Coordinates of C-alpha atoms in Angstrom, one line a residue:
Chain A
M1 CA -20.0 -7.5 30.2
P2 CA -16.2 -7.3 30.5
F3 CA -14.5 -4.8 28.2
N4 CA -12.6 -6.4 25.3
A5 CA -10.0 -4.1 23.8
K6 CA -10.2 -4.7 20.1
S7 CA -6.6 -4.4 18.7
M8 CA -6.3 -2.4 15.4
K9 CA -3.2 -4.2 14.0
F10 CA -3.2 -4.2 10.4
N11 CA -2.7 -7.4 7.9
A12 CA -0.2 -5.0 5.9
N13 CA 2.7 -3.3 7.3
I14 CA 5.5 -0.6 6.3
N15 CA 8.4 -1.5 4.5
T16 CA 11.6 -1.7 6.9
V17 CA 14.3 0.4 5.6
E18 CA 18.0 0.1 6.8
I19 CA 20.4 3.2 6.6
G20 CA 23.7 3.1 7.2
T21 CA 26.2 0.0 8.0
G22 CA 27.4 -1.6 11.2
D23 CA 26.2 -1.1 14.9
K24 CA 25.1 2.2 13.8
A25 CA 22.9 1.4 11.2
I26 CA 19.4 2.1 11.7
K27 CA 16.0 0.5 10.5
I28 CA 13.1 2.8 9.8
G29 CA 9.4 1.7 9.3
G30 CA 8.0 -1.9 9.7
E31 CA 5.0 -0.8 11.7
N32 CA 1.7 -2.7 11.1
T33 CA -0.6 0.0 13.6
F34 CA -0.8 3.7 13.6
P35 CA 2.2 5.9 15.4
F36 CA 2.7 5.0 18.9
Y37 CA -0.3 2.7 19.1
T38 CA 1.6 0.3 21.5
F39 CA -1.8 -0.8 22.8
D40 CA -2.4 -2.4 19.3
A41 CA 0.9 -4.2 18.8
P42 CA 4.2 -3.5 20.3
T43 CA 6.4 -1.0 18.3
V44 CA 8.8 -2.6 15.4
N45 CA 11.3 0.1 15.1
A46 CA 10.9 3.3 17.0
P47 CA 10.9 6.5 14.9
K48 CA 14.8 7.8 14.3
V49 CA 15.9 11.4 14.8
G50 CA 18.6 12.9 12.6
I51 CA 20.7 16.3 13.0
E52 CA 21.0 18.3 10.0
I53 CA 24.2 20.2 9.0
S54 CA 25.3 22.2 5.9
D55 CA 27.9 22.3 3.5
M56 CA 27.6 26.0 4.3
G57 CA 29.0 25.6 7.7
L58 CA 27.9 28.3 9.9
A59 CA 27.6 30.7 7.2
N60 CA 23.8 30.9 7.1
E61 CA 23.2 29.5 10.7
P62 CA 21.7 31.8 13.6
D63 CA 23.5 32.8 16.5
C64 CA 22.5 29.8 18.7
I65 CA 23.6 27.3 16.3
K66 CA 26.8 28.9 16.1
A67 CA 27.2 28.5 19.8
V68 CA 26.3 24.7 19.4
Y69 CA 29.1 24.3 17.0
A70 CA 31.5 26.8 18.7
G71 CA 35.3 25.6 18.1
C72 CA 34.5 23.6 14.9
E73 CA 36.7 24.7 11.9
S74 CA 35.0 22.7 9.1
V75 CA 31.9 21.0 8.1
V76 CA 33.8 17.7 8.9
D77 CA 34.4 19.1 12.6
M78 CA 30.6 19.8 12.7
A79 CA 29.8 16.5 11.5
K80 CA 31.9 14.9 14.2
K81 CA 30.2 16.8 17.0
A82 CA 26.6 16.4 15.8
V83 CA 26.7 12.8 15.9
T84 CA 27.9 12.9 19.8
F85 CA 24.7 15.2 20.8
E86 CA 22.2 13.0 23.1
G87 CA 19.4 11.0 20.8
V88 CA 21.0 11.8 17.4
D89 CA 20.5 8.2 15.3
F90 CA 21.8 9.7 12.1
L91 CA 23.3 12.5 10.5
A92 CA 21.6 14.6 7.7
L93 CA 24.2 16.7 5.3
K94 CA 22.2 19.4 3.2
L95 CA 24.1 20.5 0.2
E96 CA 22.7 23.7 -0.3
G97 CA 25.7 25.3 -1.7
G98 CA 25.2 23.6 -4.5
D99 CA 22.2 25.9 -5.8
P100 CA 23.0 27.7 -8.8
N101 CA 20.9 30.4 -7.8
G102 CA 22.9 30.8 -4.6
E103 CA 26.5 29.8 -4.2
N104 CA 26.7 27.3 -6.9
K105 CA 29.4 25.3 -5.6
P106 CA 30.6 22.7 -8.3
T107 CA 29.2 19.0 -7.8
E108 CA 33.0 17.8 -7.4
E109 CA 33.6 20.2 -4.4
L110 CA 30.4 18.8 -2.9
V111 CA 30.9 15.2 -3.4
E112 CA 34.4 15.5 -1.8
L113 CA 32.8 17.0 1.1
A114 CA 30.3 14.3 1.4
K115 CA 32.8 11.8 1.2
A116 CA 34.9 13.5 4.1
V117 CA 31.9 13.7 6.1
A118 CA 31.3 9.8 5.6
E119 CA 35.0 9.2 6.5
A120 CA 34.8 11.0 9.5
V121 CA 31.6 9.5 11.3
D122 CA 30.0 6.1 11.5
A123 CA 26.5 7.5 12.0
P124 CA 24.3 6.6 9.2
L125 CA 24.2 9.3 6.5
V126 CA 21.3 11.2 4.8
I127 CA 22.1 13.6 2.0
E128 CA 19.7 16.5 1.1
G129 CA 20.1 18.4 -2.0
C130 CA 20.0 22.0 -2.9
K131 CA 16.5 22.0 -4.2
N132 CA 17.6 22.7 -7.8
V133 CA 16.0 19.9 -9.5
E134 CA 18.6 19.8 -12.5
K135 CA 21.6 20.4 -10.2
D136 CA 20.2 17.6 -7.9
A137 CA 20.1 15.0 -10.4
E138 CA 23.8 15.6 -11.0
L139 CA 24.8 15.8 -7.6
L140 CA 22.9 13.2 -5.9
S141 CA 23.5 10.8 -8.4
K142 CA 27.5 11.5 -7.9
C143 CA 26.9 11.4 -4.2
A144 CA 25.4 7.8 -4.7
E145 CA 28.4 6.8 -6.8
A146 CA 31.0 8.3 -4.4
L147 CA 29.2 6.9 -1.2
Q148 CA 29.0 3.5 -2.5
G149 CA 29.0 0.8 0.3
K150 CA 28.0 3.6 2.9
N151 CA 24.1 2.4 2.4
V152 CA 23.2 6.2 2.6
L153 CA 19.7 8.0 1.6
L154 CA 19.5 10.2 -1.1
M155 CA 16.8 12.6 -0.6
S156 CA 15.1 14.9 -3.4
S157 CA 14.1 12.5 -6.1
K158 CA 11.2 14.5 -7.6
E159 CA 9.1 13.8 -10.3
E160 CA 11.5 15.8 -12.5
N161 CA 14.4 14.1 -11.7
Y162 CA 13.4 10.6 -10.2
K163 CA 15.0 8.7 -13.2
S164 CA 18.6 9.9 -12.9
I165 CA 18.5 9.6 -9.0
G166 CA 16.6 6.5 -9.0
A167 CA 18.8 5.0 -11.5
S168 CA 22.0 5.8 -9.5
A169 CA 21.2 5.6 -6.0
G170 CA 18.5 2.9 -6.4
L171 CA 19.5 0.7 -9.2
A172 CA 23.4 1.2 -9.9
Y173 CA 25.0 1.9 -6.4
N174 CA 22.7 0.0 -4.3
Q175 CA 21.8 3.1 -2.1
K176 CA 18.6 4.2 -0.7
V177 CA 16.0 6.7 -2.5
G178 CA 14.2 9.3 -0.9
A179 CA 11.2 10.3 -3.0
E180 CA 10.0 13.4 -2.4
S181 CA 6.8 15.2 -3.1
S182 CA 5.0 18.4 -1.8
V183 CA 2.1 17.6 0.4
D184 CA 0.3 16.0 -2.6
I185 CA -1.0 12.5 -1.8
N186 CA -1.6 11.6 -5.5
L187 CA 1.9 12.5 -6.4
A188 CA 3.2 10.9 -3.3
K189 CA 1.8 7.6 -4.5
Q190 CA 2.6 8.4 -8.6
L191 CA 6.5 8.9 -7.7
N192 CA 6.7 5.5 -6.0
V193 CA 5.0 3.9 -8.9
L194 CA 7.2 5.4 -11.1
L195 CA 10.5 4.6 -9.4
S196 CA 9.3 0.9 -9.1
Q197 CA 8.3 1.1 -12.7
L198 CA 12.0 2.1 -12.9
G199 CA 13.3 -1.1 -11.4
V200 CA 13.8 0.4 -8.0
N201 CA 13.1 -1.9 -5.2
S202 CA 10.3 -0.9 -3.3
Q203 CA 12.2 -1.9 0.0
A204 CA 14.9 0.9 -1.0
V205 CA 12.7 3.7 -0.9
V206 CA 11.8 6.2 1.7
M207 CA 9.1 9.1 1.3
N208 CA 9.4 12.6 1.9
V209 CA 5.8 13.8 1.5
G210 CA 6.3 17.2 2.5
S211 CA 6.0 19.5 5.5
A212 CA 5.6 23.0 6.9
A213 CA 6.2 24.7 10.0
A214 CA 3.0 24.0 12.6
G215 CA 0.8 26.8 11.8
Y216 CA 1.7 27.2 8.1
G217 CA -0.6 25.1 6.2
F218 CA 0.2 22.4 8.5
E219 CA -3.1 20.5 8.6
Y220 CA -2.5 19.9 4.7
V221 CA 0.4 18.1 5.9
I222 CA -1.2 16.1 8.5
S223 CA -3.9 15.1 6.4
T224 CA -1.8 14.0 3.5
M225 CA 0.4 11.8 6.1
D226 CA -2.9 10.3 7.7
R227 CA -4.2 9.5 4.2
I228 CA -1.3 8.1 3.1
K229 CA -0.6 5.7 6.2
A230 CA -4.4 5.1 6.1
A231 CA -3.9 3.7 2.6
A232 CA -0.7 1.6 3.3
L233 CA -2.0 -0.1 6.5
Q234 CA -6.0 -0.3 6.1
Q235 CA -6.1 -0.4 2.3
G236 CA -3.0 -2.4 2.1
D237 CA -1.7 -0.2 -0.5
N238 CA 1.7 -1.5 -1.5
T239 CA 2.7 1.3 -3.4
L240 CA 2.2 3.7 -0.2
Q241 CA 4.1 1.1 2.1
M242 CA 7.5 3.2 2.2
P243 CA 8.5 4.7 5.5
I244 CA 8.3 8.4 5.9
I245 CA 11.1 10.7 6.4
T246 CA 10.3 14.4 7.2
P247 CA 13.0 17.2 7.4
V248 CA 11.5 19.6 9.8
A249 CA 14.3 22.0 10.5
G250 CA 14.4 23.8 7.0
D251 CA 10.5 24.8 7.7
A252 CA 10.6 25.5 11.1
W253 CA 13.6 27.7 11.5
G254 CA 12.4 29.6 8.3
V255 CA 9.2 31.2 9.9
K256 CA 9.2 34.4 11.9
E257 CA 7.9 33.1 15.0
A258 CA 11.8 31.0 14.9
S259 CA 13.8 33.8 13.5
A260 CA 12.4 37.3 14.4
S261 CA 15.3 39.0 17.0
E262 CA 14.3 39.9 20.3
A263 CA 15.2 43.6 19.6
D264 CA 12.1 43.1 17.1
V265 CA 9.5 41.3 19.0
P266 CA 10.7 41.7 22.5
E267 CA 7.4 40.5 23.9
W268 CA 7.9 37.1 22.0
G269 CA 11.0 36.2 24.5
C270 CA 14.1 34.1 23.9
V271 CA 14.5 33.5 20.0
E272 CA 16.4 30.5 20.6
S273 CA 13.6 28.9 22.8
R274 CA 11.1 29.7 20.1
A275 CA 12.8 28.3 17.2
I276 CA 13.5 24.9 19.3
D277 CA 9.7 25.0 20.3
M278 CA 8.6 25.7 16.8
E279 CA 11.0 22.5 15.9
V280 CA 9.7 20.4 18.6
A281 CA 6.2 21.1 18.1
T282 CA 6.2 20.2 14.4
A283 CA 8.4 17.4 14.8
A284 CA 6.1 15.6 17.6
A285 CA 2.9 16.5 15.4
V286 CA 4.4 14.5 12.2
L287 CA 5.6 11.8 14.2
A288 CA 2.1 11.5 15.7
S289 CA 0.9 11.5 12.3
A290 CA 3.0 9.2 10.2
S291 CA 6.8 10.1 10.0
D292 CA 9.2 7.6 10.6
A293 CA 12.3 9.5 11.0
V294 CA 12.7 13.7 11.2
I295 CA 15.3 15.8 10.7
L296 CA 16.0 18.4 13.0
K297 CA 18.8 21.2 13.5
H298 CA 19.1 22.1 17.3
P299 CA 20.7 19.5 19.7
V300 CA 18.1 20.4 22.3
S301 CA 15.2 19.7 20.0
V302 CA 16.9 16.3 19.1
A303 CA 17.1 15.2 22.7
T304 CA 13.4 16.3 23.5
I305 CA 12.1 14.4 20.5
S306 CA 14.1 11.5 21.2
K307 CA 13.0 11.2 24.9
M308 CA 9.4 11.9 23.3
I309 CA 9.6 8.7 21.3
K310 CA 11.4 6.7 23.9
E311 CA 8.5 7.4 26.3
L312 CA 5.8 6.7 23.8
A313 CA 7.1 3.8 21.4
Chain B
M1 CA -13.3 -0.3 2.2
G2 CA -11.0 -2.4 0.5
K3 CA -10.3 -2.7 -3.2
F4 CA -12.9 -4.6 -5.4
I5 CA -11.9 -8.2 -5.4
T6 CA -11.9 -9.8 -8.9
I7 CA -12.1 -13.4 -9.2
G8 CA -10.3 -14.8 -12.4
E9 CA -12.8 -17.1 -14.2
R10 CA -10.7 -18.3 -16.9
I11 CA -9.6 -21.9 -15.6
H12 CA -12.7 -23.7 -16.2
C13 CA -13.2 -27.2 -17.3
I14 CA -15.8 -25.9 -20.0
S15 CA -12.6 -24.7 -22.3
P16 CA -11.4 -27.6 -23.9
V17 CA -8.0 -26.8 -23.6
I18 CA -8.2 -26.7 -19.8
R19 CA -10.0 -29.8 -19.7
K20 CA -7.6 -31.6 -21.8
A21 CA -4.8 -30.2 -19.4
M22 CA -6.8 -31.2 -16.4
A23 CA -6.8 -34.5 -17.6
E24 CA -3.4 -35.4 -18.7
R25 CA -1.9 -33.3 -15.5
D26 CA -0.5 -30.9 -18.2
P27 CA 0.6 -27.6 -16.6
E28 CA 1.4 -25.4 -19.2
P29 CA -1.8 -24.4 -20.5
I30 CA -3.3 -23.8 -16.8
L31 CA -0.1 -22.1 -15.9
K32 CA -0.7 -20.0 -18.8
R33 CA -4.0 -18.8 -18.1
A34 CA -3.4 -18.1 -14.7
K35 CA -0.3 -16.1 -15.4
E36 CA -2.7 -14.1 -18.0
Q37 CA -5.3 -13.5 -15.3
L38 CA -2.8 -12.3 -12.6
D39 CA -0.9 -9.9 -15.0
A40 CA -4.3 -8.4 -16.0
G41 CA -4.9 -7.7 -12.4
A42 CA -7.3 -10.6 -10.6
T43 CA -6.8 -11.0 -7.1
Y44 CA -8.2 -14.4 -6.7
L45 CA -8.1 -17.3 -9.5
D46 CA -11.3 -19.6 -9.6
L47 CA -10.1 -23.3 -10.2
N48 CA -13.2 -24.8 -11.8
I49 CA -12.5 -28.9 -12.6
G50 CA -16.1 -29.6 -13.3
P51 CA -18.1 -32.4 -11.6
A52 CA -14.7 -34.5 -11.4
E53 CA -16.6 -37.7 -10.2
N54 CA -13.7 -40.1 -10.4
D55 CA -10.4 -38.2 -9.5
G56 CA -11.9 -35.1 -8.4
E57 CA -9.6 -35.0 -5.0
D58 CA -6.3 -35.9 -6.5
L59 CA -6.8 -33.6 -9.3
M60 CA -8.1 -30.4 -7.2
K61 CA -5.1 -31.2 -4.9
W62 CA -2.6 -31.3 -8.1
A63 CA -4.3 -28.1 -9.5
V64 CA -4.1 -26.3 -5.9
Q65 CA -0.2 -27.1 -5.4
L66 CA 0.3 -26.6 -9.0
L67 CA -1.2 -22.7 -9.0
Q68 CA 0.1 -21.8 -5.6
S69 CA 3.8 -22.9 -6.0
N70 CA 4.0 -21.1 -9.5
F71 CA 2.6 -17.7 -8.4
D72 CA 3.6 -17.2 -4.7
N73 CA 0.4 -18.8 -2.8
V74 CA -2.0 -17.2 -5.0
P75 CA -5.5 -17.2 -3.6
L76 CA -7.9 -19.4 -4.9
A77 CA -11.7 -20.3 -5.3
L78 CA -12.3 -24.1 -5.6
D79 CA -15.3 -24.7 -8.2
T80 CA -16.6 -28.2 -8.5
A81 CA -19.5 -30.1 -7.5
N82 CA -17.6 -32.8 -5.8
M83 CA -17.5 -31.7 -2.3
K84 CA -14.9 -34.2 -1.2
A85 CA -12.4 -32.5 -3.9
I86 CA -12.8 -29.1 -2.5
E87 CA -12.1 -30.4 0.9
A88 CA -8.9 -32.2 -0.7
G89 CA -8.0 -28.8 -2.1
I90 CA -8.2 -27.1 1.2
S91 CA -6.0 -29.9 2.6
V92 CA -3.1 -28.6 0.7
Y93 CA -4.1 -25.2 0.1
N94 CA -1.7 -22.2 1.5
R95 CA -3.5 -19.5 3.2
A96 CA -0.6 -16.9 3.5
K97 CA -2.1 -14.7 0.5
G98 CA -5.9 -15.2 1.5
K99 CA -8.5 -18.0 2.7
P100 CA -9.8 -20.1 0.1
I101 CA -13.3 -19.6 -1.3
V102 CA -15.8 -22.6 -1.7
N103 CA -17.8 -22.1 -5.2
S104 CA -20.3 -22.4 -4.3
A105 CA -23.1 -23.0 -1.7
D106 CA -26.7 -22.1 -2.6
A107 CA -30.1 -22.3 -0.4
G108 CA -31.2 -25.5 -1.9
S109 CA -29.5 -28.8 -2.6
R110 CA -26.0 -27.3 -2.3
I111 CA -26.7 -25.6 1.2
E112 CA -23.8 -28.1 2.7
Y113 CA -21.2 -26.4 1.1
I114 CA -21.7 -23.7 3.8
D115 CA -20.8 -26.7 6.6
L116 CA -18.0 -27.2 4.6
A117 CA -16.7 -23.7 4.3
A118 CA -17.3 -23.5 8.4
A119 CA -15.5 -26.6 8.9
N120 CA -12.5 -25.7 7.1
D121 CA -12.6 -22.0 7.8
A122 CA -13.1 -21.0 4.2
I123 CA -14.9 -18.2 2.7
V124 CA -18.1 -19.5 0.6
V125 CA -20.1 -17.9 -2.1
A126 CA -23.5 -18.0 -1.2
L127 CA -25.9 -18.0 -4.0
C128 CA -29.3 -16.6 -3.3
S129 CA -31.4 -19.1 -5.0
A130 CA -32.7 -22.7 -4.1
D131 CA -34.3 -23.8 -7.3
G132 CA -33.8 -21.6 -10.3
V133 CA -34.1 -17.8 -10.4
P134 CA -35.7 -16.4 -7.3
A135 CA -39.1 -14.8 -8.1
D136 CA -38.1 -11.5 -6.4
N137 CA -35.9 -10.0 -3.7
D138 CA -38.1 -11.1 -0.7
E139 CA -37.0 -14.8 -2.0
R140 CA -33.5 -13.6 -2.5
M141 CA -33.1 -12.2 1.0
M142 CA -34.9 -15.3 2.7
H143 CA -32.1 -17.2 1.3
C144 CA -29.5 -14.7 2.3
Q145 CA -30.9 -14.8 5.8
N146 CA -31.1 -18.5 6.1
M147 CA -27.7 -19.0 4.8
L148 CA -26.3 -16.4 6.9
E149 CA -27.7 -17.9 10.0
R150 CA -26.7 -21.3 9.2
G151 CA -23.0 -19.9 8.5
M152 CA -23.0 -18.1 11.7
M153 CA -24.4 -20.8 13.8
L154 CA -21.5 -23.1 12.7
G155 CA -19.2 -20.2 14.0
M156 CA -18.5 -18.5 10.5
E157 CA -17.7 -14.6 10.6
A158 CA -20.4 -13.0 8.6
E159 CA -17.6 -11.2 6.2
D160 CA -16.9 -15.0 5.0
L161 CA -20.0 -15.5 3.4
W162 CA -20.2 -13.7 0.1
F163 CA -23.7 -13.4 -1.3
D164 CA -24.5 -13.8 -5.0
P165 CA -27.5 -12.3 -5.9
L166 CA -27.8 -14.4 -9.0
F167 CA -26.9 -12.2 -12.2
L168 CA -29.3 -13.0 -15.0
V169 CA -29.0 -12.4 -18.8
V170 CA -30.1 -9.5 -20.3
K171 CA -31.6 -10.9 -23.4
G172 CA -34.5 -12.9 -22.1
M173 CA -34.6 -11.1 -18.6
Q174 CA -34.0 -7.2 -19.4
D175 CA -36.7 -6.5 -16.9
K176 CA -35.1 -8.1 -13.9
Q177 CA -31.8 -6.4 -14.1
M178 CA -32.5 -3.3 -11.7
I179 CA -34.0 -5.7 -9.5
V180 CA -30.6 -7.6 -9.0
L181 CA -29.0 -3.9 -8.5
E182 CA -31.3 -3.5 -5.8
A183 CA -30.5 -7.2 -4.1
I184 CA -26.7 -5.8 -3.7
K185 CA -27.9 -2.7 -2.1
M186 CA -29.7 -4.8 0.4
F187 CA -26.5 -6.9 1.1
S188 CA -24.3 -3.9 1.2
D189 CA -27.0 -2.1 3.6
M190 CA -26.2 -5.3 5.9
G191 CA -22.6 -4.7 5.6
L192 CA -22.5 -8.0 3.8
N193 CA -19.9 -9.0 1.2
S194 CA -21.2 -10.1 -2.4
T195 CA -19.9 -11.8 -5.5
G196 CA -21.2 -13.4 -8.5
G197 CA -21.1 -14.4 -12.1
L198 CA -21.6 -10.7 -13.4
S199 CA -20.8 -11.4 -17.4
N200 CA -23.8 -13.6 -17.3
N201 CA -25.7 -10.5 -18.1
S202 CA -24.1 -10.3 -21.6
N203 CA -24.6 -14.2 -22.4
G204 CA -25.4 -14.6 -26.0
M205 CA -24.3 -11.2 -27.0
P206 CA -21.9 -10.5 -29.7
K207 CA -18.4 -10.8 -28.7
H208 CA -17.5 -7.1 -29.2
I209 CA -20.6 -5.7 -27.2
R210 CA -19.7 -8.0 -24.0
P211 CA -17.3 -5.8 -22.6
I212 CA -19.2 -2.7 -22.9
M213 CA -22.2 -4.3 -21.1
D214 CA -20.2 -6.1 -18.4
S215 CA -18.6 -2.7 -17.8
A216 CA -21.5 -0.8 -17.5
L217 CA -22.9 -3.5 -15.0
V218 CA -19.9 -3.6 -13.2
A219 CA -19.9 0.1 -12.4
M220 CA -23.5 0.0 -11.5
C221 CA -22.7 -2.9 -9.5
M222 CA -20.1 -1.0 -7.4
M223 CA -22.1 1.7 -6.7
Q224 CA -24.5 -0.6 -5.1
G225 CA -22.1 -1.9 -3.0
L226 CA -20.8 -4.9 -4.8
T227 CA -17.5 -6.1 -3.2
S228 CA -16.1 -8.9 -5.6
A229 CA -17.1 -10.2 -8.8
I230 CA -16.1 -13.6 -10.9
V231 CA -15.2 -12.4 -14.0
N232 CA -12.7 -12.4 -16.9
P233 CA -9.8 -10.2 -16.0
C234 CA -8.4 -10.3 -19.3
D235 CA -11.5 -7.8 -20.5
L236 CA -9.1 -4.8 -20.2
R237 CA -12.5 -2.4 -20.6
L238 CA -13.9 -4.3 -17.7
M239 CA -10.6 -4.0 -15.4
E240 CA -10.3 -0.3 -16.4
T241 CA -13.9 0.2 -15.1
I242 CA -13.0 -1.3 -11.7
K243 CA -10.0 0.3 -11.2
S244 CA -11.5 3.8 -12.0
C245 CA -14.6 3.1 -9.7
D246 CA -12.3 1.9 -7.1
V247 CA -11.0 5.5 -7.2
F248 CA -14.3 7.0 -7.0
K249 CA -15.2 5.1 -4.1
N250 CA -11.9 6.1 -2.5
N251 CA -11.1 2.3 -2.2
T252 CA -7.7 3.2 -3.6
L253 CA -5.9 6.4 -3.7
Y254 CA -5.5 7.8 -7.2
A255 CA -2.2 8.2 -8.9
D256 CA -1.8 9.1 -12.5
S257 CA -0.5 5.6 -13.2
Y258 CA -3.5 3.9 -11.6
L259 CA -4.6 1.7 -14.7
E260 CA -1.1 0.2 -14.7
I261 CA -1.0 -1.0 -10.9

């Protein structure tokens, strides 16, 4: 008997969410198959890769990143340079300096910076908060207002602050809302339900379901993503059909494999290649599981993952 | 496994309000009941126009188009003794949200409803009975096999025959209840879909008792593998039970607001 391949194309699909404006705008999601299953159905929108910079400039960055942005005198300069690297689909601006337990920069200052960056580049923009829920509620809401018309994605709408970020980004200013949970499938679903009960159009929501560096509780990340994608596609659960964006850089660059100096562990070799390896391994795994977009830090990681996507999607 | 499918039973010509609305082609009472059921979480709506011997075809077309145009092509179960009316309904039916269900065939005088479903690429409710209540599960499964074979011979997919074990009333047939539940398990073990008029169990009971009995039975049925039921979705206790059982069966992912969606 001849072999007949059974297509595993589902009757449900992930929502398509557009970020940015004009020619550079990107579409994420839209798929009705598991990631890279091009033998089941053609890829709708290939996964997208973003590059991350911080409002802190190069102050907290390792030497190799300082070298990447050598010559840049401001965050805006860094932004302009970042979007020129090969494979960059969007820019992620992390406003970590807003953290009350850190630099505690005033909201106005950070919003001004976000506006300046948005003016300087035409790539789609993703704004990440400072991880403090109260500050993020204010900061991201103000950014949503200030960046009207730019169609940006505002990350970090969590269970504790989804009402303010959802209302500003999703309802008042017509931006995209990032629903963030930390490796908790039930909470990921709940947050989407709460946002939709608030009135936010589910087509304007992107999920960040949490991440970790490969090797650090990573199996929970992958099982969470797998379960979400299965619920969305196999069970047709429309409260989970939002595309997934995963900020990989923060976790990958934070672990000792990526940060321990060559002086401390000479047997591990070059710290820059270790960090890139960690970032690439983590990004490749979350893309193969469920992510529709990843946020990375090193241009080599971006180029590598972008090439992988081109080969597979 | 997909979620349990509820077929709302409240658009039924046995109700004087609905009968009058159907006779007069008055949309409002029908739309009101449809909305109530959909808001309460029904997936399919049953559309029972009764024997409809005179104007069944015209009535069914009107009702199908009325419901689908007002409720985003809501999937429907077409329920009447008039086969031509079912075909007429299917001829104007939009499949965007699911195939039409032919309600219903049996293994006796209504066996040709299977042919009708096969000819129209529809789902069919296949009642495992020929004349009256089957004596035992040997008889139920014989009917099941016969109807399954007939459907498949006509080119149907097995999944489009939804077997109905024939739910029995507790007051009078209490000793047969476990047999019905065992039949559901047999359908499930064969990988077959199933459905039925589950609330028949509580016929004749006081109004406040019925939701309790129906909820208990639906939970036991879902444990046995029942995949659908024709019920009153406005029964909140019943719907909460179904949603909770869908969580236990891993048919749907839990979230704190699971009862609200």
